[in-house]
XYZ file of C-alpha atoms in Angstrom:
86
model
C -8.425 9.460 -12.986
C -8.104 10.802 -9.453
C -7.430 8.538 -6.499
C -10.681 9.808 -5.005
C -12.561 8.077 -7.815
C -10.626 4.850 -7.254
C -11.225 4.667 -3.495
C -14.878 4.943 -2.532
C -16.617 3.855 0.636
C -13.481 2.116 1.866
C -13.138 -0.127 -1.182
C -10.919 0.042 -4.228
C -12.341 0.033 -7.733
C -9.706 -2.269 -9.227
C -11.110 -1.757 -12.719
C -9.978 1.869 -12.627
C -6.384 1.144 -11.605
C -3.823 1.157 -14.388
C -0.170 0.176 -14.144
C 0.982 3.609 -12.969
C -1.876 4.695 -10.762
C -1.166 1.924 -8.232
C 1.543 4.238 -6.919
C -0.926 7.042 -6.213
C -3.510 4.680 -4.744
C -0.868 2.937 -2.612
C 0.352 6.280 -1.283
C -3.200 7.369 -0.493
C -3.952 4.099 1.315
C -0.668 4.373 3.245
C -1.601 7.911 4.296
C -5.006 6.735 5.490
C -3.374 3.921 7.463
C -0.676 6.205 8.941
C -3.300 8.722 10.071
C -5.597 6.075 11.570
C -3.403 3.897 13.773
C -0.733 4.147 16.460
C 2.967 3.704 15.696
C 2.875 0.211 17.216
C -0.101 -0.770 15.056
C 1.683 0.722 12.050
C 4.661 -1.541 12.671
C 2.348 -4.559 12.938
C 0.594 -3.617 9.685
C 3.936 -3.227 7.904
C 5.020 -6.692 9.056
C 1.711 -8.250 7.988
C 1.947 -6.617 4.556
C 5.540 -7.832 4.172
C 4.431 -11.395 4.965
C 1.580 -11.075 2.456
C 3.999 -9.764 -0.167
C 6.431 -12.641 0.429
C 3.635 -15.211 0.179
C 2.457 -13.656 -3.070
C 5.983 -13.696 -4.474
C 6.376 -17.375 -3.572
C 3.221 -18.183 -5.518
C 4.855 -16.494 -8.525
C 1.775 -14.486 -9.357
C 1.799 -10.741 -9.674
C -1.102 -8.389 -9.837
C -2.133 -4.803 -9.277
C -2.886 -5.820 -5.704
C 0.765 -6.818 -5.231
C 1.848 -3.454 -6.608
C -0.522 -1.680 -4.207
C 0.762 -3.697 -1.254
C 4.358 -2.928 -2.179
C 3.644 0.797 -2.495
C 1.895 0.835 0.890
C 4.887 -0.950 2.461
C 7.275 1.593 0.927
C 5.298 4.584 2.189
C 4.755 3.156 5.667
C 8.449 2.346 5.949
C 9.425 5.840 4.772
C 7.135 7.272 7.444
C 8.774 5.126 10.121
C 12.337 5.634 8.824
C 12.706 8.903 6.878
C 16.322 8.009 6.032
C 14.960 5.348 3.666
C 13.130 7.913 1.540
C 16.088 8.576 -0.731
């Protein structure tokens, strides 16, 4: 299933996301974010997502949403620091 079918009208169809496609969806969402905000806003978003990820980890629950958040963090960070892409 293409990421275009998973992301429609600004919302994610979580029923169509399997364990591997969260990577593609996360990358697509990160690209949308990177292309829509300033570098300063991007830094703020990365920090907010990191806090959200830490809170989720403390609650000891994992979900596809956590995987999406983590993939978005990875891609945003790689955009901000290309050295971390290896």
